[in-house]
Short mmCIF file of C-alpha atoms and ligand atoms in Angstrom, two decimals:
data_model
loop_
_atom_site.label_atom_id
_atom_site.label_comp_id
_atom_site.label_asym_id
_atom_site.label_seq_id
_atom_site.Cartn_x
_atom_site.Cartn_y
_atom_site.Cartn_z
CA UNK A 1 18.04 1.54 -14.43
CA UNK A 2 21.12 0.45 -12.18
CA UNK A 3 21.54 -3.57 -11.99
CA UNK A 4 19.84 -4.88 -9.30
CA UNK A 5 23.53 -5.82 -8.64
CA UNK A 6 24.20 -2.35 -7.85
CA UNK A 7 20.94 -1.52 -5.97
CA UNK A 8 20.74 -4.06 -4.05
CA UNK A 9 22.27 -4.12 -0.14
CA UNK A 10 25.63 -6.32 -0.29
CA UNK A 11 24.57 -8.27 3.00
CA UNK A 12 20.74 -9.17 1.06
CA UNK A 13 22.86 -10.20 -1.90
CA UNK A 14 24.81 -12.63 0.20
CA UNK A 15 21.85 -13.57 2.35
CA UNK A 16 21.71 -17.22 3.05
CA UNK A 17 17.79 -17.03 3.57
CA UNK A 18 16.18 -19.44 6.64
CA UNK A 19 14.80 -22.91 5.77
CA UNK A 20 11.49 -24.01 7.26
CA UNK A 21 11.06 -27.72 8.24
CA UNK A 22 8.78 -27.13 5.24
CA UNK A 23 11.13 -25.92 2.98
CA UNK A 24 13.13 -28.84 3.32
CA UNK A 25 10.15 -31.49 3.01
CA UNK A 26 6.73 -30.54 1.37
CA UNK A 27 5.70 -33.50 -0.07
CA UNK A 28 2.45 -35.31 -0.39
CA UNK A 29 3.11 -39.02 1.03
CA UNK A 30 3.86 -38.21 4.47
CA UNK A 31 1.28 -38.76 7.12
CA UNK A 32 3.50 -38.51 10.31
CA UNK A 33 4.75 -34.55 10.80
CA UNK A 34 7.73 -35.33 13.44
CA UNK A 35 10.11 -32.44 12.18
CA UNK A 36 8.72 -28.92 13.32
CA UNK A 37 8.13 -29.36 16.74
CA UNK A 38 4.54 -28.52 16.65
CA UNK A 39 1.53 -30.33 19.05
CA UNK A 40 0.80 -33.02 17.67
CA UNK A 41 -3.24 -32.62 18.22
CA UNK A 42 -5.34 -31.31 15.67
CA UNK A 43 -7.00 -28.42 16.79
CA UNK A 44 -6.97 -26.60 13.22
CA UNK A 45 -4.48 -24.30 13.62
CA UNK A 46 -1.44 -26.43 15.48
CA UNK A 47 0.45 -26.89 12.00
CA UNK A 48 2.54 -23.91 10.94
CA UNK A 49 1.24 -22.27 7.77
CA UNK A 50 2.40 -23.02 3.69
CA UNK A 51 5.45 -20.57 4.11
CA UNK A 52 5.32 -19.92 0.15
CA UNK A 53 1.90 -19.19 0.11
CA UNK A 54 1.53 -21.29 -2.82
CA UNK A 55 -2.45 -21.67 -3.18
CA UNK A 56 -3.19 -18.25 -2.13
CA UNK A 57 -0.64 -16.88 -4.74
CA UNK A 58 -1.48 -18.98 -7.34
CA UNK A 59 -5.42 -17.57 -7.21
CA UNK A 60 -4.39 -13.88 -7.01
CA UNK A 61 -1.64 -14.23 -9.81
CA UNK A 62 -4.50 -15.57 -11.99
CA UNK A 63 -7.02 -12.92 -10.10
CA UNK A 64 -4.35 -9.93 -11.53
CA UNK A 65 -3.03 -11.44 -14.39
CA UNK A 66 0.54 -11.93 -13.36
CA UNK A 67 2.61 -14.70 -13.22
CA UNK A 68 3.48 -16.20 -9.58
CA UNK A 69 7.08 -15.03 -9.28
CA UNK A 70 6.14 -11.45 -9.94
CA UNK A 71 3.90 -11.95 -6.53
CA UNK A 72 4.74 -11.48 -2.85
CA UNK A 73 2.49 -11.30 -0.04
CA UNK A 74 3.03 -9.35 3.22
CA UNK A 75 1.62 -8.98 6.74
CA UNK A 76 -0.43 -5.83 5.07
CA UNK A 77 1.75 -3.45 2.40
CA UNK A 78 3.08 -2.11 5.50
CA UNK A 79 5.55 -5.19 5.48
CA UNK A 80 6.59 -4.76 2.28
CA UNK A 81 6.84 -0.85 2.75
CA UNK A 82 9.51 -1.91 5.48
CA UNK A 83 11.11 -5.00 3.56
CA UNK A 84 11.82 -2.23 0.18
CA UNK A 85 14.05 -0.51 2.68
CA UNK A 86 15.74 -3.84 4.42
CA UNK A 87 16.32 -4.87 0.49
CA UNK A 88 17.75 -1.91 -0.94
CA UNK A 89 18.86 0.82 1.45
CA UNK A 90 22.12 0.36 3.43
CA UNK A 91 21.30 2.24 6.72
CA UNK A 92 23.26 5.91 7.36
CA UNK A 93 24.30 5.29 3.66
CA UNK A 94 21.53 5.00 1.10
CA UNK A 95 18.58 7.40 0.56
CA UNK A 96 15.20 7.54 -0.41
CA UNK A 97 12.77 10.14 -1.80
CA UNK A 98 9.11 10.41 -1.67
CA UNK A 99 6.38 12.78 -2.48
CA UNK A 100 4.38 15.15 0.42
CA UNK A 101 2.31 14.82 1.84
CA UNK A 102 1.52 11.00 1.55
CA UNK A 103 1.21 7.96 3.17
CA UNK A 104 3.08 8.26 6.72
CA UNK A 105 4.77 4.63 6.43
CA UNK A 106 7.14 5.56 3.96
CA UNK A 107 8.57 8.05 6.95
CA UNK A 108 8.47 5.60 9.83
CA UNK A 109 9.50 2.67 8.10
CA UNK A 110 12.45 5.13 6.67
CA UNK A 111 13.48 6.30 10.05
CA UNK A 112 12.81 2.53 11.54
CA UNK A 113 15.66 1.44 9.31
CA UNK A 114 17.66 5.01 10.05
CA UNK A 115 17.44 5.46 6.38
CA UNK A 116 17.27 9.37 4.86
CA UNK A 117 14.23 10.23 3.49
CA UNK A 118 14.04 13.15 1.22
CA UNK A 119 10.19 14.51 0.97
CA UNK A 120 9.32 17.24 -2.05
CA UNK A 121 6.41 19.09 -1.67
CA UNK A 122 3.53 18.26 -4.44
CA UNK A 123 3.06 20.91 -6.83
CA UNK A 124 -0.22 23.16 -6.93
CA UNK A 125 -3.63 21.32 -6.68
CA UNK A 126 -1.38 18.57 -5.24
CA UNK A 127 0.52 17.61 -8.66
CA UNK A 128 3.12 15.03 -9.26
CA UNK A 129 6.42 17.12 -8.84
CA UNK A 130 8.18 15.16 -11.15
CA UNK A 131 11.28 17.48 -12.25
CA UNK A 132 11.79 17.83 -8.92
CA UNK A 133 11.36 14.49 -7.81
CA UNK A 134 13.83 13.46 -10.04
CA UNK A 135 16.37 16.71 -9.30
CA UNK A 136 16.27 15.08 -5.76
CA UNK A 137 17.57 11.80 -6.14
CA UNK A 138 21.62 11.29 -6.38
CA UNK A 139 24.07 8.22 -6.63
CA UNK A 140 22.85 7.15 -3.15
CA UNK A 141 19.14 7.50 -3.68
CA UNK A 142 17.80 3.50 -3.79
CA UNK A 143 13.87 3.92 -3.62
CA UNK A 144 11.35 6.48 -4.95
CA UNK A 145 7.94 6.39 -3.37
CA UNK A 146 5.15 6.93 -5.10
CA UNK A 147 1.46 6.76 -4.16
CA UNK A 148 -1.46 6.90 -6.95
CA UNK A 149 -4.31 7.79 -5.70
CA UNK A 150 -2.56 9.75 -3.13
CA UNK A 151 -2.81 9.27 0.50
CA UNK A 152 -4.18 11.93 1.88
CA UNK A 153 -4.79 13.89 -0.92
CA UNK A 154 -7.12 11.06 -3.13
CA UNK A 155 -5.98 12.06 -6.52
CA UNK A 156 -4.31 9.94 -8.78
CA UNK A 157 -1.15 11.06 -11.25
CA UNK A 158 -1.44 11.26 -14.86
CA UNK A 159 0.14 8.23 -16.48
CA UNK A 160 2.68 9.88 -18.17
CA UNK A 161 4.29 11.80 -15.32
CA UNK A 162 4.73 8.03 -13.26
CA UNK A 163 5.97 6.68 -16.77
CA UNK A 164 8.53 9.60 -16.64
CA UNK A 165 9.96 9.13 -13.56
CA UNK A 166 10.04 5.01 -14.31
CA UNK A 167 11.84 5.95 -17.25
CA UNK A 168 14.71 8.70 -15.87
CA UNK A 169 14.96 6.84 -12.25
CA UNK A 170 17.95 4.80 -11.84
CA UNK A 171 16.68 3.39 -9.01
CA UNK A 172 13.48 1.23 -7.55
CA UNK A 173 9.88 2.77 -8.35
CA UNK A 174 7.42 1.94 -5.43
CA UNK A 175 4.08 3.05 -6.31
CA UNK A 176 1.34 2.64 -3.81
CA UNK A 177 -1.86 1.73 -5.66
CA UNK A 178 -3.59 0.74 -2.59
CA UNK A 179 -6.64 3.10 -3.67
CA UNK A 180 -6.58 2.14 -7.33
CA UNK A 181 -9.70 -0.02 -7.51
CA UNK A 182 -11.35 3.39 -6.72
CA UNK A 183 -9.36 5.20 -9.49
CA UNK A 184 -10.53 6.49 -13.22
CA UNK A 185 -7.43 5.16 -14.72
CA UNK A 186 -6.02 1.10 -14.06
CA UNK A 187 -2.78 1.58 -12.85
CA UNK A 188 0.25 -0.06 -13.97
CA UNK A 189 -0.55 -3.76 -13.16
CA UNK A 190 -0.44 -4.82 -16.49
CA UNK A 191 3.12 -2.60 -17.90
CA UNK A 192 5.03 -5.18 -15.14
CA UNK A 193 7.36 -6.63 -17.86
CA UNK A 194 7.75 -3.23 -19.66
CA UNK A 195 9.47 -1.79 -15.75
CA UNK A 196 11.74 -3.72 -14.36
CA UNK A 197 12.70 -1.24 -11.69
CA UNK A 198 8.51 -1.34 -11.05
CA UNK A 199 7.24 -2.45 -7.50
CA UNK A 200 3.76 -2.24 -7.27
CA UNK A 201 2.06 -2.37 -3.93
CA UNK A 202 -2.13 -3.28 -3.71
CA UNK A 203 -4.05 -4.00 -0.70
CA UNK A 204 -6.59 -6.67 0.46
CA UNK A 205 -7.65 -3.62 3.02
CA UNK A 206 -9.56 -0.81 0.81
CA UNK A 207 -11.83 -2.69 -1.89
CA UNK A 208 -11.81 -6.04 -0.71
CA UNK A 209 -12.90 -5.44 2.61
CA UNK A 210 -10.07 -7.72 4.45
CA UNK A 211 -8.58 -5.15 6.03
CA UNK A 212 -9.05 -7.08 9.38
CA UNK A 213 -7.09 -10.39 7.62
CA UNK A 214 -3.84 -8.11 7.10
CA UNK A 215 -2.47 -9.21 3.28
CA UNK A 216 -0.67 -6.70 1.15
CA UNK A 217 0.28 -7.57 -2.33
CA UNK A 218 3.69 -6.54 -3.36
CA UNK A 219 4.08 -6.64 -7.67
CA UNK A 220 7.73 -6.26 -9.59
CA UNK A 221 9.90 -8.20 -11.70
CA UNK A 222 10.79 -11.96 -10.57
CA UNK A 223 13.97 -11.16 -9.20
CA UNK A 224 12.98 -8.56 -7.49
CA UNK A 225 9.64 -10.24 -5.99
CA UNK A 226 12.17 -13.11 -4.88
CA UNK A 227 14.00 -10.74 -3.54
CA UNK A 228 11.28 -10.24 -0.87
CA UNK A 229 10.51 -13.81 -0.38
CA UNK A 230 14.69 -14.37 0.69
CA UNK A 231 13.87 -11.60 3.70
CA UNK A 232 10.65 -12.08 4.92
CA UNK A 233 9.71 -13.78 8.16
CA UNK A 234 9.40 -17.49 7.40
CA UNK A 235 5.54 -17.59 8.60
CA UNK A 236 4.77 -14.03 7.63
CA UNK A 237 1.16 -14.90 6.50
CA UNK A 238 -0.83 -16.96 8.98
CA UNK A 239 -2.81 -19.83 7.94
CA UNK A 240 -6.41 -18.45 9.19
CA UNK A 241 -5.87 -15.50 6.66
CA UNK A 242 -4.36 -17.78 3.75
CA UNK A 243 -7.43 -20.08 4.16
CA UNK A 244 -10.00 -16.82 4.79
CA UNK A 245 -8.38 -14.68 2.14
CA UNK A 246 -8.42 -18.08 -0.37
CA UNK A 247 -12.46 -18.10 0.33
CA UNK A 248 -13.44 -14.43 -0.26
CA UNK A 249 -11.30 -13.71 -3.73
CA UNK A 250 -14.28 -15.32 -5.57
CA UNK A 251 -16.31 -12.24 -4.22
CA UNK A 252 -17.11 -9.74 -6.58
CA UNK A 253 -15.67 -6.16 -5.53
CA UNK A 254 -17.25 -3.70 -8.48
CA UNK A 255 -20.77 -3.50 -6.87
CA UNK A 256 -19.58 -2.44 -3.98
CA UNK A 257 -16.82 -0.18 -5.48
CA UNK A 258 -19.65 1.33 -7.26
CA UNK A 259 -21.65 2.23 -4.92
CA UNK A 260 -19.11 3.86 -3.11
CA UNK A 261 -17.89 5.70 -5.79
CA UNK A 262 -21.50 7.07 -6.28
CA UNK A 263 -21.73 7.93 -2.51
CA UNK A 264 -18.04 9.76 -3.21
CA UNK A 265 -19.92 12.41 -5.56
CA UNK A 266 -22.91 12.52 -3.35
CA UNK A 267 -20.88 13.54 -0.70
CA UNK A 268 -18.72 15.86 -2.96
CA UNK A 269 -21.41 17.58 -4.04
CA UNK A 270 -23.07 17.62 -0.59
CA UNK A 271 -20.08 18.77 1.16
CA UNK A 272 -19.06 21.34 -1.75
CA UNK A 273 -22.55 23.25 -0.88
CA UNK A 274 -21.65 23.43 2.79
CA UNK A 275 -21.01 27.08 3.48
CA UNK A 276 -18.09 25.75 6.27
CA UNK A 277 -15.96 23.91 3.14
CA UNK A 278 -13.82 25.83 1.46
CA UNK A 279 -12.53 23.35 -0.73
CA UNK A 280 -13.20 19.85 -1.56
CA UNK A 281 -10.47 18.36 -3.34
CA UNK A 282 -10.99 15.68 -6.43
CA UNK A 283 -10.89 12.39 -5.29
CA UNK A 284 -10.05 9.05 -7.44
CA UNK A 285 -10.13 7.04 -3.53
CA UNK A 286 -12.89 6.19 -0.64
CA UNK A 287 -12.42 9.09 1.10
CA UNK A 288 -12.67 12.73 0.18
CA UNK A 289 -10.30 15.67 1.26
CA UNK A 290 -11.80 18.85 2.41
CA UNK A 291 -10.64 22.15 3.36
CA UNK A 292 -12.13 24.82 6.06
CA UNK A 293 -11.14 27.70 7.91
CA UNK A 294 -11.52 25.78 11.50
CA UNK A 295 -10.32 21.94 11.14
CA UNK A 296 -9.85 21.54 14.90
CA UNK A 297 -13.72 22.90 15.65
CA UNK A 298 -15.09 21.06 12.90
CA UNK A 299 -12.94 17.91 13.73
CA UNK A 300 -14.38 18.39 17.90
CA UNK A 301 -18.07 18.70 16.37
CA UNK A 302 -17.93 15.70 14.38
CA UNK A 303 -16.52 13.53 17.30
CA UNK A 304 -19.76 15.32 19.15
CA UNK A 305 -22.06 13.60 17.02
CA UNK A 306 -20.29 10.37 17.15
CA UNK A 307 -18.46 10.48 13.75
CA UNK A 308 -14.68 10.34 13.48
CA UNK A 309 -12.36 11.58 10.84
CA UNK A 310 -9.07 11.99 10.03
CA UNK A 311 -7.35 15.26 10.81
CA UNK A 312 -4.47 15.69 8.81
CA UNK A 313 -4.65 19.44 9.08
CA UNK A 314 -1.04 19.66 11.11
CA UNK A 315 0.73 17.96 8.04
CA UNK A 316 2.84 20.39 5.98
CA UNK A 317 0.40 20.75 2.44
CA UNK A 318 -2.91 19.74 3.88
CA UNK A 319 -3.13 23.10 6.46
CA UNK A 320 -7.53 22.75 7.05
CA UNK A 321 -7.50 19.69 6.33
CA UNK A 322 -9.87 16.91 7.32
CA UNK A 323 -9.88 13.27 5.41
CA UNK A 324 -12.98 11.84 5.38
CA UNK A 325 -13.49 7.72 4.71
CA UNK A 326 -16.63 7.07 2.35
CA UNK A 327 -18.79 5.52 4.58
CA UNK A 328 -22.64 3.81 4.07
CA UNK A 329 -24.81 6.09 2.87
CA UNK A 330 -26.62 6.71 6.62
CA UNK A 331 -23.31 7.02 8.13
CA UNK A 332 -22.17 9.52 5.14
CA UNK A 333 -25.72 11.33 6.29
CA UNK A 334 -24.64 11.67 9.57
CA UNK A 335 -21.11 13.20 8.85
CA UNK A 336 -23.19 15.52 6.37
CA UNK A 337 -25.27 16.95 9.00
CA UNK A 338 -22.79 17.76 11.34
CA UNK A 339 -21.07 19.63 8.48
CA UNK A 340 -23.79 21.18 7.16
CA UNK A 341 -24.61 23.24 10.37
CA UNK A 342 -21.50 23.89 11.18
CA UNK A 343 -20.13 27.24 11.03
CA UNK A 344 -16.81 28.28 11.59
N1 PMP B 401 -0.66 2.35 1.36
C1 PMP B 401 -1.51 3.35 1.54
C2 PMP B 401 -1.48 4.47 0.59
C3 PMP B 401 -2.41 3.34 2.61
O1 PMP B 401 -3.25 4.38 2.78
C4 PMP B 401 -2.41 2.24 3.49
C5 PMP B 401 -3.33 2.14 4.70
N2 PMP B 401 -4.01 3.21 5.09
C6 PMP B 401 -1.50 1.22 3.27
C7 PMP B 401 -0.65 1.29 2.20
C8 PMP B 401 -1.39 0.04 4.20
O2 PMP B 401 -2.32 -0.91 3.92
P1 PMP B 401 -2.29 -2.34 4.60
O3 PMP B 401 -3.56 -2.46 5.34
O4 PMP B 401 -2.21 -3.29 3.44
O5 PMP B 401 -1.07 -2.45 5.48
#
């Protein structure tokens, strides 16, 4: 790996970050708040939000089994998809290089920032294309995204292949593990200290059911993680969702996680015997994607019966295509017999 010295964007290195009112003062024996020019009248929201986060991040360290500092939170992984960029990639300069298909952020937030993104096409049966993943990068190339489970494709990458291109990068590793709670395999959570050029993004939105609260969880390395912390908006994580999010991590996910990973091979199975599917591809996520000879038909018959899916069949890889979310098991029943009468 480069130095974060080297990877990092001159103008983040010399950052002089903002300081909160709360930044300067967070002490315990004040009872009069005169220096943030909020309203004064308690209406449970008038006081701006812990900036740090420091409750909510202690619980989820301890919930994951990483220390603090290795810890940011974001306004959804969407911010921190954006704030890898604003960190590391010096715009018209620096590149990136991803996998595709897969998540569309990584594009957007690329082009947001007018940073080059170099895609490579997944191998056959959507495989990591890790020789040329790695044949793509140069001097310039800053970030490498990579999503396990894949979004839209749902399967995960074999553990050796990500270790590979961890080991051989020179640069930052993002890997997307918003889907991993769904996954076979753990994901690389616990090998933090063995990558430092690791960033690890989870979600609050797929097995925790928050999607509606907005927090992404962004793990790497403590300089890195501060890193993110020096950029960020000051408020970036309201204080309804700190105080909601801080209530419903005592929840426990596997039940539900479960049962939708039974309802995934139901629906496999179901969707596999449907004379319309070509293909239904292994999936370690909620959702399932499927291949037939008329996407747009199928797609417009669905949206008859009141169900809508994702149709990704206009992305270059996933020609077809529909993605389909794992539902409740009446709402899977509905999708299923739309599909199963359905003929092309
Ligand atoms: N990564 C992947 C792979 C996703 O599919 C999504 C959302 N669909 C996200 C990140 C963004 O999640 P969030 O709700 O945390 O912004």
């Amino acid at each position: 790996m480069k130095t974060l010295e080297e990877l990092v964007r001159p103008n983040i290195r010399a950052l002089q970050p903002y300081s909160t009112a709360r930044d300067e003062y967070a002490g315990g024996e004040i009872s009069t708040w005169l220096d943030a020019n909020e309203n004064p009248y308690d209406n449970g929201v008038n006081r701006y939000p812990d900036p740090h986060q420091r409750e909510l991040k202690r619980r989820i360290a301890s919930l994951k089994g990483v220390r603090e500092g290795q810890l940011f939170l974001g306004n959804g992984s969407d911010e921190a998809i954006d704030l890898a960029y604003r960190i590391f990639c010096t715009p018209g300069r620096d590149n990136a290089v991803s996998i595709a298909p897969t998540y569309g952020m990584y594009r957007v937030a690329a082009d947001t920032n007018d940073v080059e993104l170099r895609e490579v096409p997944l191998g056959k049966d959507f495989s990591l294309p890790t020789e040329a993943l790695l044949s793509a990068c140069d001097d310039r190339t800053k970030l490498l995204w990579l999503c396990s489970p894949n979004n839209p494709t749902g399967n995960a990458f074999p553990t050796r292949e990500i270790e590979r291109v961890l080991r051989t990068f020179e640069g930052m590793v993002v890997l997307d593990e918003a889907y991993i709670d769904f996954a076979a395999e753990p994901g690389f959570l616990g090998r933090l200290d063995e990558f430092p050029n690791l960033i690890i993004l989870q979600t609050l939105s797929k097995a925790w059911g928050m999607a509606g609260l907005r927090l992404g969880l962004a793990f790497a390395a403590e300089p890195v993680a501060e890193l993110f912390a020096r950029v960020k908006y000051p408020y970036n994580i309201n204080g309804p969702t700190q105080a909601e999010v801080a209530k419903r991590l005592s929840a426990k996910i596997a039940p539900q996680v479960e049962e939708l990973c039974r309802e995934r091979r139901r629906i496999s199975d179901a969707l596999t015997a449907c004379p319309a599917i070509e293909r239904v591809y292994p999936s370690d996520a909620n959702f399932l994607l499927i291949r037939t000879a008329a996407p747009d038909r199928l797609y417009d018959a669905l949206i008859a019966a009141g169900v809508i899916v994702r149709n990704r069949s206009r992305i270059p890889g996933c020609a077809g295509c529909l993605r389909i979310t794992i539902g409740r098991p009446e709402e899977n029943d509905r999708m299923l017999q739309t599909v199963q009468t359905f003929r092309p």
